[in-house]
XYZ file of C-alpha atoms in Angstrom:
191
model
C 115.097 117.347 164.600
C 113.389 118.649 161.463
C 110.826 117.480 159.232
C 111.405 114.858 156.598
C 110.630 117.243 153.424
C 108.759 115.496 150.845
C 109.428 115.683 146.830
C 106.262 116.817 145.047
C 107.405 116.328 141.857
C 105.905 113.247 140.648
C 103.952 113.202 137.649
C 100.073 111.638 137.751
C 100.146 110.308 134.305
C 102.778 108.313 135.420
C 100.987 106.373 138.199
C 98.527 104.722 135.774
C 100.872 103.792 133.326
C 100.663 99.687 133.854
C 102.500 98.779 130.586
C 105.208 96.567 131.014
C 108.869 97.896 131.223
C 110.995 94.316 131.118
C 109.730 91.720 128.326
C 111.855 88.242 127.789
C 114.789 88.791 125.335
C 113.332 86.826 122.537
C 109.549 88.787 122.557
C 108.418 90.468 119.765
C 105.857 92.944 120.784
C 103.566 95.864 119.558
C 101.467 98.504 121.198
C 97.713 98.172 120.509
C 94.800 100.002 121.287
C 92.105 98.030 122.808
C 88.784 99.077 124.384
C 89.469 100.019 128.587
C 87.527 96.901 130.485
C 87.523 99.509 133.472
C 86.011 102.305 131.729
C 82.943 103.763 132.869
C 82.238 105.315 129.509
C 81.804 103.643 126.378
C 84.126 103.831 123.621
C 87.400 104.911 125.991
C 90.350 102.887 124.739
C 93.797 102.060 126.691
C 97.346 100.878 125.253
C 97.923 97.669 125.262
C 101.106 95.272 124.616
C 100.342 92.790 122.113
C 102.842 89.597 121.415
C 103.389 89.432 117.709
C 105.652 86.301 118.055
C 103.806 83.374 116.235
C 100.936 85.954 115.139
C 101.902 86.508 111.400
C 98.629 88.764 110.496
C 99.196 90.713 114.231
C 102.755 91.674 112.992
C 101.296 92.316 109.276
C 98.965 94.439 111.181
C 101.436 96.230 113.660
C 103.786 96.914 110.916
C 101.328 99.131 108.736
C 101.681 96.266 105.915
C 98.194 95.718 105.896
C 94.785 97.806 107.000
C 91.863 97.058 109.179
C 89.739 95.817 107.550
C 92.170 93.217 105.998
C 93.374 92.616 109.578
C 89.637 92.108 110.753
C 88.562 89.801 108.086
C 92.079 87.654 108.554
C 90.473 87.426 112.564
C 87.045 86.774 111.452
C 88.346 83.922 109.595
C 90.531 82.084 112.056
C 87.544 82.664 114.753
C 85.494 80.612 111.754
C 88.031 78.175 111.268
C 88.269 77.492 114.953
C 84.480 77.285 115.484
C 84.276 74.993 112.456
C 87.437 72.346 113.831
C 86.027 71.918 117.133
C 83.048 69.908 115.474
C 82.458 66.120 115.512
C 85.460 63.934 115.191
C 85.369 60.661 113.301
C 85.025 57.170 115.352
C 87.397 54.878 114.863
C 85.997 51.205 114.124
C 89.886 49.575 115.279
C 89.026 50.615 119.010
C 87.110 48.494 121.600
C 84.233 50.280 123.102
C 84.868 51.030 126.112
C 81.681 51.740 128.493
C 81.458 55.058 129.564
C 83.181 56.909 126.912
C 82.285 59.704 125.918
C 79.660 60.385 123.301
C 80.007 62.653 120.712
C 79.249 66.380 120.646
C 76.616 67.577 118.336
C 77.089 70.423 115.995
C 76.136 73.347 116.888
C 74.032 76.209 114.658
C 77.251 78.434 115.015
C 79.198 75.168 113.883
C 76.967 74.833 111.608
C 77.228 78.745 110.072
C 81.368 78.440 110.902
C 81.405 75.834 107.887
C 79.150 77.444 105.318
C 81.339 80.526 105.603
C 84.389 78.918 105.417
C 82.919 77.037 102.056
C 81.763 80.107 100.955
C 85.507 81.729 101.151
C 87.011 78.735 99.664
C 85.074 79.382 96.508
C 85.485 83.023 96.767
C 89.465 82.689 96.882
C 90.016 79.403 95.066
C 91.872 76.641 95.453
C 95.539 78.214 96.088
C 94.075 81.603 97.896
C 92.386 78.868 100.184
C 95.745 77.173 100.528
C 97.795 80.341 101.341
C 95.168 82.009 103.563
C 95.176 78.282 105.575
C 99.094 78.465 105.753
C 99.206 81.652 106.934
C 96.407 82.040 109.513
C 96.119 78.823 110.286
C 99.599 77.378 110.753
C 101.474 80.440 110.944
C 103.992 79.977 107.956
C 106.219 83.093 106.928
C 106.022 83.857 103.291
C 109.495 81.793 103.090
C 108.629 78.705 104.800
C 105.086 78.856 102.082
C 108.084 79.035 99.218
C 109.804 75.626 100.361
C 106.915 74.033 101.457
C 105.884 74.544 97.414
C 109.583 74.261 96.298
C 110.027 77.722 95.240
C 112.546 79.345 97.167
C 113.497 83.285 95.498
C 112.511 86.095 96.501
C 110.286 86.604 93.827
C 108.150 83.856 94.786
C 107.728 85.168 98.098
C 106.958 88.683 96.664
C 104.234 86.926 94.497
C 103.084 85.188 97.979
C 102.834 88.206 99.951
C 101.264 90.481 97.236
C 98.593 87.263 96.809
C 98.274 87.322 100.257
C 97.047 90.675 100.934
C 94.966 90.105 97.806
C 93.190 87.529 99.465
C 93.092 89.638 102.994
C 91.409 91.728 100.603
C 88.486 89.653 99.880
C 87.922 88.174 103.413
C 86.997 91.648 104.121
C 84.573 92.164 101.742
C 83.381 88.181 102.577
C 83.019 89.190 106.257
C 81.597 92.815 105.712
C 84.647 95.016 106.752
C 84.835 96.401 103.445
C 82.860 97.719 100.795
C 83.443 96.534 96.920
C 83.800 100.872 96.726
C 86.897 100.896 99.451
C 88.811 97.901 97.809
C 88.335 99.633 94.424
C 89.664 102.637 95.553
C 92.705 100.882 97.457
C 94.043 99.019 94.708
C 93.768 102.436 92.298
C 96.270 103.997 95.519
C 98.577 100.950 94.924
């Protein structure tokens, strides 16, 4: 009997590739590239799949529609507005007191700093660049569903909401300190 010969022609790059080959029929996805957590040098990066589904600034983001530092002052401020919601909740005066419940949380200093920035972007923005920043980041709404929710349903409207949008994207960066006043100058002379 003869010896089993063995195929040598595999590929190395291959073996690391972990990405995922199958995803659910309904996923919308993008590759991303994210810092390696098993890196042994700092600053090596990896690719990454990234579920855009019910992320509207990740898909702005994937999509080229938008840049960095837009995309990283749209994160800065949900990470804010999540800080800022998990603070002290109102009692309510109907319910018996019950023994044992449990107390409320203090704020805390980072809280504390969630809220002033959050104030401080609300007057930077105004009232409806608030609004629309809120809708999007917040609850997620498409460009469309902002349009009926303010009963203006063309496509104009939506233009006007998307262009207003980025706008506002805009100024979160400079809020947060991705941009310069310089870079967003020379951005809106390239649109």
């Amino acid at each position: 009997m003869g010896r089993v010969r063995r195929n040598r022609s595999y590929k190395l790059a291959q073996i690391y590739d972990r990405r995922s080959r199958e995803v659910p029929f309904n996923a919308e996805v993008a590759e991303v590239e994210v810092d390696n957590p098993l890196a042994l040098d700092p600053g090596e990066t990896i690719m990454a799949i990234r579920s855009i589904r019910s992320d509207p600034l990740g898909r702005l983001h994937s999509h080229h529609q938008i840049d960095e530092a837009q995309y990283r002052g749209g994160r800065a401020f949900q990470n804010d507005w999540e800080r800022a919601e998990r603070g002290p909740q109102a009692m309510d005066p109907t319910r018996e007191y019950v023994d044992g419940a449990r107390s409320r949380e203090p704020v805390t200093e980072s809280q504390r700093q969630a809220v002033l920035r959050l104030n401080r972007v609300e007057r930077e923005l105004g009232t409806d660049g608030a609004a629309l920043v809120h809708d999007v980041l917040v609850l997620g709404l498409t460009m469309d569903q902002i349009g009926q929710r303010r009963a203006v349903r063309t496509q104009r409207w939506n233009d006007y909401f998307a262009r207003r949008f980025r706008e506002c994207l805009d100024r979160l960066a400079l809020i947060y300190g991705f941009a310069t006043e310089a870079g967003t100058q020379r951005a809106d002379q390239r649109r």
